[in-house]
Structure formats: structure tokens, C-alpha cells
């Protein structure tokens, strides 16, 4: 079974700064990777699919890159509403759908 | 706009069966090429996919839960359901239902419902 590893576990960033989150797969998932944002008390929200395609309504400050086993989610200029937990998820070899453990982006 | 809403008991006793229903509005659950999924999140922890059901009725389960999970669809009510048997405290979690396509992914979610397993 594929293992998805996210780093760092917590990222402290000041508003307006750039945030770079990493996701690594234990074997290639091609570009079949999605990113989700989850705020406290809310359901996750789809941000990115196909490793780099923004979902409907997602601001351009969110971008995804990578393929194979290494992926990055970049938030170009953090807004107050972006402080949340971010999960990656592979769908190249499913079932099962597998999520990473998450990265919490907190205010520095 | 598609909306999903989970419903069911918030408290289940150990060894019993957890049963939840997801009601879909704003679209038909039998639309071809859609999957419908259940995902859970223990308090303070990450997301775990439980399983998905295709519009045809084919089901796909997480191997770690397969022996205890059943997902079904009721087209007449535009609902799909989750049954998880022989629950323990480890099954305490917020349970989410979601619309699932391999791409773009889990793009519509319910608000989630907390299920606590306790005597």
C-alpha cells in the first residue's frame, strides 16, 4: 500500500509570506494527486487535483507542482483565511484512497 | 449546487453497528460516472477513506475496514448509507460523506457528523 508523507508537520508563516508544503509518495502516483484544505470545525475543501490543476473557485495564489513521488503545494502570499491544515491524497492506485498526515499552517 | 448532509446517531455502543445516511440534494445520486464516498476523522487526527460506491452500485472499501463496512445506495431517496459493524472506541470520529470522482477528487463534502462509541 502506498504511504503518503507530508512535511513539515507544522509550518509557521507570517501573513503575506510564501508557504511551501511537501508531500511524498512511497511509490509513483504519476500526477494523480490532490490537495485539500481543512479549517477547524469544517469539512475539507478540494484545492488542487491532477497535481497542479486548481479546483473551481480556488484563488490563483494556490499552486501545485510535482509528479511521480514528490509534490509541492505553494501558497504565494498567505492570507489570514489560509491558516489551516492541508492534506495531500493519492488516487493513482485506488482503492484505497490514501491521505497524507497533514501539514498545519499556523501564524508566525 | 450539490449539497450533502449526514445523519444518524451520535452515540453508538461498543460491539454494535454504526449506521449513517447521506442525503444528496441538488443533483441525482444515480448520475453516471459519479462515486459517493465515506471518510472519517478521529478527533485531532487525519483523514481516513472508508469506502466508495459507484453509481452502478459497485463498492470499493478500505482494506483495513473491509470486513466491517457496507456502503449502499437508495436511489428512491437520493441517499447513500454506511454501516460499520462491531465498533470500538477506535471508531469514534467525525464521519463525512462526499462526492467522489478519481478526478477531480472529493469535490463536494457534507458538514460531517461526530459519532462517539461508548457504553
PDB file of C-alpha atoms in Angstrom:
ATOM      1  CA  UNK A   1       0.000   0.000   0.000  1.00  0.00           C
ATOM      2  CA  UNK A   2       1.199   3.482  -0.870  1.00  0.00           C
ATOM      3  CA  UNK A   3       2.241   5.703   2.022  1.00  0.00           C
ATOM      4  CA  UNK A   4       1.868   9.476   1.696  1.00  0.00           C
ATOM      5  CA  UNK A   5       4.225  11.518   3.865  1.00  0.00           C
ATOM      6  CA  UNK A   6       3.752  15.244   4.367  1.00  0.00           C
ATOM      7  CA  UNK A   7       6.316  17.668   5.687  1.00  0.00           C
ATOM      8  CA  UNK A   8       6.680  19.633   7.770  1.00  0.00           C
ATOM      9  CA  UNK A   9       4.016  18.675  10.276  1.00  0.00           C
ATOM     10  CA  UNK A  10       3.665  22.336  11.241  1.00  0.00           C
ATOM     11  CA  UNK A  11       4.702  25.387   9.249  1.00  0.00           C
ATOM     12  CA  UNK A  12       4.849  28.813  10.911  1.00  0.00           C
ATOM     13  CA  UNK A  13       4.462  31.615   8.397  1.00  0.00           C
ATOM     14  CA  UNK A  14       3.752  35.332   8.608  1.00  0.00           C
ATOM     15  CA  UNK A  15       0.826  36.777   6.653  1.00  0.00           C
ATOM     16  CA  UNK A  16       1.924  37.839   3.188  1.00  0.00           C
ATOM     17  CA  UNK A  17       4.787  35.354   3.093  1.00  0.00           C
ATOM     18  CA  UNK A  18       5.112  32.314   0.866  1.00  0.00           C
ATOM     19  CA  UNK A  19       4.357  28.832   2.187  1.00  0.00           C
ATOM     20  CA  UNK A  20       5.731  25.660   0.652  1.00  0.00           C
ATOM     21  CA  UNK A  21       4.278  22.311   1.698  1.00  0.00           C
ATOM     22  CA  UNK A  22       5.667  18.945   0.642  1.00  0.00           C
ATOM     23  CA  UNK A  23       4.072  15.580   0.010  1.00  0.00           C
ATOM     24  CA  UNK A  24       5.993  12.432  -0.810  1.00  0.00           C
ATOM     25  CA  UNK A  25       4.601   9.131  -2.057  1.00  0.00           C
ATOM     26  CA  UNK A  26       6.270   5.818  -1.268  1.00  0.00           C
ATOM     27  CA  UNK A  27       5.890   4.856  -4.936  1.00  0.00           C
ATOM     28  CA  UNK A  28       4.978   6.752  -8.055  1.00  0.00           C
ATOM     29  CA  UNK A  29       1.431   8.099  -8.251  1.00  0.00           C
ATOM     30  CA  UNK A  30       2.067   9.830 -11.581  1.00  0.00           C
ATOM     31  CA  UNK A  31       0.162  13.141 -11.408  1.00  0.00           C
ATOM     32  CA  UNK A  32      -2.822  11.609  -9.638  1.00  0.00           C
ATOM     33  CA  UNK A  33      -2.579  13.722  -6.533  1.00  0.00           C
ATOM     34  CA  UNK A  34      -4.987  16.119  -4.863  1.00  0.00           C
ATOM     35  CA  UNK A  35      -4.611  18.711  -2.122  1.00  0.00           C
ATOM     36  CA  UNK A  36      -7.280  19.660   0.412  1.00  0.00           C
ATOM     37  CA  UNK A  37      -7.580  22.485   2.920  1.00  0.00           C
ATOM     38  CA  UNK A  38      -9.334  21.956   6.242  1.00  0.00           C
ATOM     39  CA  UNK A  39     -10.196  24.671   8.742  1.00  0.00           C
ATOM     40  CA  UNK A  40     -11.227  23.890  12.333  1.00  0.00           C
ATOM     41  CA  UNK A  41     -14.738  22.508  12.570  1.00  0.00           C
ATOM     42  CA  UNK A  42     -15.145  22.366   8.793  1.00  0.00           C
ATOM     43  CA  UNK A  43     -15.063  19.693   6.146  1.00  0.00           C
ATOM     44  CA  UNK A  44     -12.021  19.547   3.890  1.00  0.00           C
ATOM     45  CA  UNK A  45     -12.144  21.577   0.688  1.00  0.00           C
ATOM     46  CA  UNK A  46     -10.603  20.419  -2.579  1.00  0.00           C
ATOM     47  CA  UNK A  47      -7.872  22.815  -3.714  1.00  0.00           C
ATOM     48  CA  UNK A  48      -5.825  21.053  -6.371  1.00  0.00           C
ATOM     49  CA  UNK A  49      -6.200  17.890  -8.445  1.00  0.00           C
ATOM     50  CA  UNK A  50      -4.024  16.332 -11.106  1.00  0.00           C
ATOM     51  CA  UNK A  51      -1.105  17.644  -9.022  1.00  0.00           C
ATOM     52  CA  UNK A  52      -1.407  21.132 -10.494  1.00  0.00           C
ATOM     53  CA  UNK A  53      -4.988  21.971 -11.565  1.00  0.00           C
ATOM     54  CA  UNK A  54      -6.864  24.328  -9.285  1.00  0.00           C
ATOM     55  CA  UNK A  55     -10.376  23.256  -8.404  1.00  0.00           C
ATOM     56  CA  UNK A  56     -13.294  25.534  -9.177  1.00  0.00           C
ATOM     57  CA  UNK A  57     -13.157  28.816  -7.265  1.00  0.00           C
ATOM     58  CA  UNK A  58      -9.696  28.318  -5.787  1.00  0.00           C
ATOM     59  CA  UNK A  59      -7.594  31.523  -5.806  1.00  0.00           C
ATOM     60  CA  UNK A  60      -4.542  31.712  -8.014  1.00  0.00           C
ATOM     61  CA  UNK A  61      -2.237  32.111  -5.004  1.00  0.00           C
ATOM     62  CA  UNK A  62      -2.570  28.342  -4.551  1.00  0.00           C
ATOM     63  CA  UNK A  63      -0.427  26.301  -6.895  1.00  0.00           C
ATOM     64  CA  UNK A  64       0.599  22.673  -7.061  1.00  0.00           C
ATOM     65  CA  UNK A  65       3.522  21.011  -8.738  1.00  0.00           C
ATOM     66  CA  UNK A  66       5.322  17.701  -8.991  1.00  0.00           C
ATOM     67  CA  UNK A  67       4.825  14.226 -10.361  1.00  0.00           C
ATOM     68  CA  UNK A  68       5.861  10.713  -9.534  1.00  0.00           C
ATOM     69  CA  UNK A  69       6.720  10.721  -5.846  1.00  0.00           C
ATOM     70  CA  UNK A  70       7.432  14.363  -4.973  1.00  0.00           C
ATOM     71  CA  UNK A  71       4.789  17.065  -4.803  1.00  0.00           C
ATOM     72  CA  UNK A  72       4.565  20.627  -3.575  1.00  0.00           C
ATOM     73  CA  UNK A  73       1.716  22.930  -2.658  1.00  0.00           C
ATOM     74  CA  UNK A  74       2.681  26.587  -2.693  1.00  0.00           C
ATOM     75  CA  UNK A  75       0.671  29.448  -1.276  1.00  0.00           C
ATOM     76  CA  UNK A  76       2.279  32.512  -2.786  1.00  0.00           C
ATOM     77  CA  UNK A  77       1.167  35.140  -0.258  1.00  0.00           C
ATOM     78  CA  UNK A  78      -0.591  33.844   2.814  1.00  0.00           C
ATOM     79  CA  UNK A  79      -3.883  35.449   3.695  1.00  0.00           C
ATOM     80  CA  UNK A  80      -5.498  35.186   7.123  1.00  0.00           C
ATOM     81  CA  UNK A  81      -8.041  32.697   5.779  1.00  0.00           C
ATOM     82  CA  UNK A  82      -5.276  30.352   4.594  1.00  0.00           C
ATOM     83  CA  UNK A  83      -4.184  29.287   8.060  1.00  0.00           C
ATOM     84  CA  UNK A  84      -5.453  25.724   8.174  1.00  0.00           C
ATOM     85  CA  UNK A  85      -4.412  22.095   7.812  1.00  0.00           C
ATOM     86  CA  UNK A  86      -3.534  20.844   4.344  1.00  0.00           C
ATOM     87  CA  UNK A  87      -3.737  17.225   3.204  1.00  0.00           C
ATOM     88  CA  UNK A  88      -2.464  15.531   0.087  1.00  0.00           C
ATOM     89  CA  UNK A  89      -4.228  12.460  -1.291  1.00  0.00           C
ATOM     90  CA  UNK A  90      -3.265   9.993  -3.994  1.00  0.00           C
ATOM     91  CA  UNK A  91      -5.723   8.415  -6.391  1.00  0.00           C
ATOM     92  CA  UNK A  92      -3.368   6.719  -8.824  1.00  0.00           C
ATOM     93  CA  UNK A  93      -3.723   3.282  -7.270  1.00  0.00           C
ATOM     94  CA  UNK A  94      -7.054   3.002  -5.583  1.00  0.00           C
ATOM     95  CA  UNK A  95      -8.670   1.518  -3.649  1.00  0.00           C
ATOM     96  CA  UNK A  96      -7.690   2.637  -1.177  1.00  0.00           C
ATOM     97  CA  UNK A  97      -7.656   6.416  -1.419  1.00  0.00           C
ATOM     98  CA  UNK A  98      -4.798   7.459   0.829  1.00  0.00           C
ATOM     99  CA  UNK A  99      -4.274  10.762   2.554  1.00  0.00           C
ATOM    100  CA  UNK A 100      -1.088  12.178   3.943  1.00  0.00           C
ATOM    101  CA  UNK A 101      -0.893  13.021   7.616  1.00  0.00           C
ATOM    102  CA  UNK A 102      -1.392  16.728   7.037  1.00  0.00           C
ATOM    103  CA  UNK A 103       0.571  19.967   7.430  1.00  0.00           C
ATOM    104  CA  UNK A 104      -0.727  22.632   9.765  1.00  0.00           C
ATOM    105  CA  UNK A 105      -0.014  26.159   8.565  1.00  0.00           C
ATOM    106  CA  UNK A 106      -0.020  28.478  11.550  1.00  0.00           C
ATOM    107  CA  UNK A 107       0.558  32.160  12.086  1.00  0.00           C
ATOM    108  CA  UNK A 108       4.126  33.038  12.959  1.00  0.00           C
TER     109      UNK A 108
ATOM    110  CA  UNK B   1     -25.334  23.403  -6.274  1.00  0.00           C
ATOM    111  CA  UNK B   2     -24.809  19.908  -4.943  1.00  0.00           C
ATOM    112  CA  UNK B   3     -25.251  19.530  -1.187  1.00  0.00           C
ATOM    113  CA  UNK B   4     -24.648  16.544   1.062  1.00  0.00           C
ATOM    114  CA  UNK B   5     -25.895  16.028   4.610  1.00  0.00           C
ATOM    115  CA  UNK B   6     -25.000  13.247   7.015  1.00  0.00           C
ATOM    116  CA  UNK B   7     -27.488  11.947   9.559  1.00  0.00           C
ATOM    117  CA  UNK B   8     -27.550   9.235  12.182  1.00  0.00           C
ATOM    118  CA  UNK B   9     -26.969   8.504  15.858  1.00  0.00           C
ATOM    119  CA  UNK B  10     -24.234  10.455  17.592  1.00  0.00           C
ATOM    120  CA  UNK B  11     -23.641   7.715  20.148  1.00  0.00           C
ATOM    121  CA  UNK B  12     -23.150   4.019  19.481  1.00  0.00           C
ATOM    122  CA  UNK B  13     -22.366   1.281  21.992  1.00  0.00           C
ATOM    123  CA  UNK B  14     -19.270  -0.896  21.618  1.00  0.00           C
ATOM    124  CA  UNK B  15     -19.814  -4.043  19.532  1.00  0.00           C
ATOM    125  CA  UNK B  16     -22.893  -2.546  17.878  1.00  0.00           C
ATOM    126  CA  UNK B  17     -23.299  -1.293  14.307  1.00  0.00           C
ATOM    127  CA  UNK B  18     -22.789   2.324  13.343  1.00  0.00           C
ATOM    128  CA  UNK B  19     -25.287   3.417  10.698  1.00  0.00           C
ATOM    129  CA  UNK B  20     -25.196   6.737   8.873  1.00  0.00           C
ATOM    130  CA  UNK B  21     -27.056   8.139   5.911  1.00  0.00           C
ATOM    131  CA  UNK B  22     -26.005  10.837   3.478  1.00  0.00           C
ATOM    132  CA  UNK B  23     -28.769  12.749   1.722  1.00  0.00           C
ATOM    133  CA  UNK B  24     -27.806  14.340  -1.579  1.00  0.00           C
ATOM    134  CA  UNK B  25     -29.643  17.382  -2.880  1.00  0.00           C
ATOM    135  CA  UNK B  26     -29.152  19.493  -5.977  1.00  0.00           C
ATOM    136  CA  UNK B  27     -28.338  16.504  -8.156  1.00  0.00           C
ATOM    137  CA  UNK B  28     -29.115  12.848  -8.759  1.00  0.00           C
ATOM    138  CA  UNK B  29     -27.192  10.173  -6.939  1.00  0.00           C
ATOM    139  CA  UNK B  30     -27.579   7.906  -9.962  1.00  0.00           C
ATOM    140  CA  UNK B  31     -25.711  10.242 -12.306  1.00  0.00           C
ATOM    141  CA  UNK B  32     -23.326   8.045 -14.201  1.00  0.00           C
ATOM    142  CA  UNK B  33     -19.587   8.240 -13.556  1.00  0.00           C
ATOM    143  CA  UNK B  34     -20.012   9.550 -10.017  1.00  0.00           C
ATOM    144  CA  UNK B  35     -18.824   7.780  -6.915  1.00  0.00           C
ATOM    145  CA  UNK B  36     -20.086   8.526  -3.414  1.00  0.00           C
ATOM    146  CA  UNK B  37     -17.686   8.202  -0.519  1.00  0.00           C
ATOM    147  CA  UNK B  38     -17.421   7.995   3.244  1.00  0.00           C
ATOM    148  CA  UNK B  39     -14.381   9.428   5.024  1.00  0.00           C
ATOM    149  CA  UNK B  40     -13.738   9.698   8.732  1.00  0.00           C
ATOM    150  CA  UNK B  41     -11.509  11.730  11.027  1.00  0.00           C
ATOM    151  CA  UNK B  42     -10.817  10.761  14.638  1.00  0.00           C
ATOM    152  CA  UNK B  43     -10.660  13.751  16.974  1.00  0.00           C
ATOM    153  CA  UNK B  44      -7.432  15.671  16.435  1.00  0.00           C
ATOM    154  CA  UNK B  45      -6.217  13.260  13.745  1.00  0.00           C
ATOM    155  CA  UNK B  46      -6.071  12.956   9.976  1.00  0.00           C
ATOM    156  CA  UNK B  47      -8.451  11.746   7.292  1.00  0.00           C
ATOM    157  CA  UNK B  48      -9.197   8.099   6.546  1.00  0.00           C
ATOM    158  CA  UNK B  49     -11.128   6.962   3.490  1.00  0.00           C
ATOM    159  CA  UNK B  50     -13.672   4.296   4.409  1.00  0.00           C
ATOM    160  CA  UNK B  51     -15.086   3.402   1.030  1.00  0.00           C
ATOM    161  CA  UNK B  52     -16.928   4.494  -2.096  1.00  0.00           C
ATOM    162  CA  UNK B  53     -19.883   3.304  -4.112  1.00  0.00           C
ATOM    163  CA  UNK B  54     -20.249   3.856  -7.833  1.00  0.00           C
ATOM    164  CA  UNK B  55     -23.474   4.924  -9.479  1.00  0.00           C
ATOM    165  CA  UNK B  56     -23.797   1.343 -10.790  1.00  0.00           C
ATOM    166  CA  UNK B  57     -23.700   0.020  -7.231  1.00  0.00           C
ATOM    167  CA  UNK B  58     -20.144  -1.323  -7.299  1.00  0.00           C
ATOM    168  CA  UNK B  59     -18.425  -0.805  -3.976  1.00  0.00           C
ATOM    169  CA  UNK B  60     -14.813  -0.158  -3.032  1.00  0.00           C
ATOM    170  CA  UNK B  61     -13.640  -0.420   0.551  1.00  0.00           C
ATOM    171  CA  UNK B  62     -10.556   0.383   2.561  1.00  0.00           C
ATOM    172  CA  UNK B  63      -8.875  -2.998   3.141  1.00  0.00           C
ATOM    173  CA  UNK B  64      -8.355  -2.090   6.782  1.00  0.00           C
ATOM    174  CA  UNK B  65     -12.130  -1.855   7.305  1.00  0.00           C
ATOM    175  CA  UNK B  66     -13.495  -4.124   4.587  1.00  0.00           C
ATOM    176  CA  UNK B  67     -14.639  -6.898   6.894  1.00  0.00           C
ATOM    177  CA  UNK B  68     -16.859  -4.491   8.852  1.00  0.00           C
ATOM    178  CA  UNK B  69     -18.103  -1.997   6.230  1.00  0.00           C
ATOM    179  CA  UNK B  70     -21.105  -1.927   3.953  1.00  0.00           C
ATOM    180  CA  UNK B  71     -21.990   1.034   1.744  1.00  0.00           C
ATOM    181  CA  UNK B  72     -25.281   1.071  -0.129  1.00  0.00           C
ATOM    182  CA  UNK B  73     -27.384   3.419  -2.234  1.00  0.00           C
ATOM    183  CA  UNK B  74     -31.108   4.175  -2.115  1.00  0.00           C
ATOM    184  CA  UNK B  75     -31.864   5.954  -5.423  1.00  0.00           C
ATOM    185  CA  UNK B  76     -35.513   6.485  -4.475  1.00  0.00           C
ATOM    186  CA  UNK B  77     -34.428   8.705  -1.598  1.00  0.00           C
ATOM    187  CA  UNK B  78     -31.280  10.089  -3.256  1.00  0.00           C
ATOM    188  CA  UNK B  79     -29.302   8.764  -0.330  1.00  0.00           C
ATOM    189  CA  UNK B  80     -26.365   6.519   0.349  1.00  0.00           C
ATOM    190  CA  UNK B  81     -25.547   4.827   3.607  1.00  0.00           C
ATOM    191  CA  UNK B  82     -22.710   3.484   5.721  1.00  0.00           C
ATOM    192  CA  UNK B  83     -22.872   0.538   8.075  1.00  0.00           C
ATOM    193  CA  UNK B  84     -19.832  -0.216  10.230  1.00  0.00           C
ATOM    194  CA  UNK B  85     -20.200  -3.261  12.427  1.00  0.00           C
ATOM    195  CA  UNK B  86     -18.564  -4.332  15.689  1.00  0.00           C
ATOM    196  CA  UNK B  87     -17.488  -0.820  16.592  1.00  0.00           C
ATOM    197  CA  UNK B  88     -14.969   0.032  19.280  1.00  0.00           C
ATOM    198  CA  UNK B  89     -13.755   3.282  20.788  1.00  0.00           C
ATOM    199  CA  UNK B  90     -11.257   3.487  17.924  1.00  0.00           C
ATOM    200  CA  UNK B  91     -14.181   4.127  15.569  1.00  0.00           C
ATOM    201  CA  UNK B  92     -15.028   7.375  17.343  1.00  0.00           C
ATOM    202  CA  UNK B  93     -14.665  10.053  14.679  1.00  0.00           C
ATOM    203  CA  UNK B  94     -16.296  12.723  12.605  1.00  0.00           C
ATOM    204  CA  UNK B  95     -17.796  10.918   9.622  1.00  0.00           C
ATOM    205  CA  UNK B  96     -18.049  12.754   6.319  1.00  0.00           C
ATOM    206  CA  UNK B  97     -19.848  11.842   3.137  1.00  0.00           C
ATOM    207  CA  UNK B  98     -18.572  13.205  -0.145  1.00  0.00           C
ATOM    208  CA  UNK B  99     -19.000  13.074  -3.887  1.00  0.00           C
ATOM    209  CA  UNK B 100     -16.038  11.305  -5.334  1.00  0.00           C
ATOM    210  CA  UNK B 101     -14.546  11.155  -8.779  1.00  0.00           C
ATOM    211  CA  UNK B 102     -10.994   9.911  -9.238  1.00  0.00           C
ATOM    212  CA  UNK B 103     -10.536  13.282 -10.889  1.00  0.00           C
ATOM    213  CA  UNK B 104     -11.108  15.953  -9.700  1.00  0.00           C
ATOM    214  CA  UNK B 105     -11.395  14.099  -6.394  1.00  0.00           C
ATOM    215  CA  UNK B 106     -13.587  14.568  -3.362  1.00  0.00           C
ATOM    216  CA  UNK B 107     -15.144  17.794  -4.557  1.00  0.00           C
ATOM    217  CA  UNK B 108     -18.340  18.076  -2.506  1.00  0.00           C
ATOM    218  CA  UNK B 109     -18.476  17.231   1.189  1.00  0.00           C
ATOM    219  CA  UNK B 110     -21.098  17.076   3.862  1.00  0.00           C
ATOM    220  CA  UNK B 111     -20.501  19.044   7.046  1.00  0.00           C
ATOM    221  CA  UNK B 112     -19.626  15.895   8.975  1.00  0.00           C
ATOM    222  CA  UNK B 113     -21.202  14.216  11.964  1.00  0.00           C
ATOM    223  CA  UNK B 114     -19.468  13.164  15.167  1.00  0.00           C
ATOM    224  CA  UNK B 115     -20.066   9.587  16.196  1.00  0.00           C
ATOM    225  CA  UNK B 116     -18.882   8.535  19.633  1.00  0.00           C
ATOM    226  CA  UNK B 117     -18.539   4.885  20.565  1.00  0.00           C
ATOM    227  CA  UNK B 118     -19.140   4.491  24.267  1.00  0.00           C
ATOM    228  CA  UNK B 119     -21.228   2.461  26.656  1.00  0.00           C
TER     229      UNK B 119
END
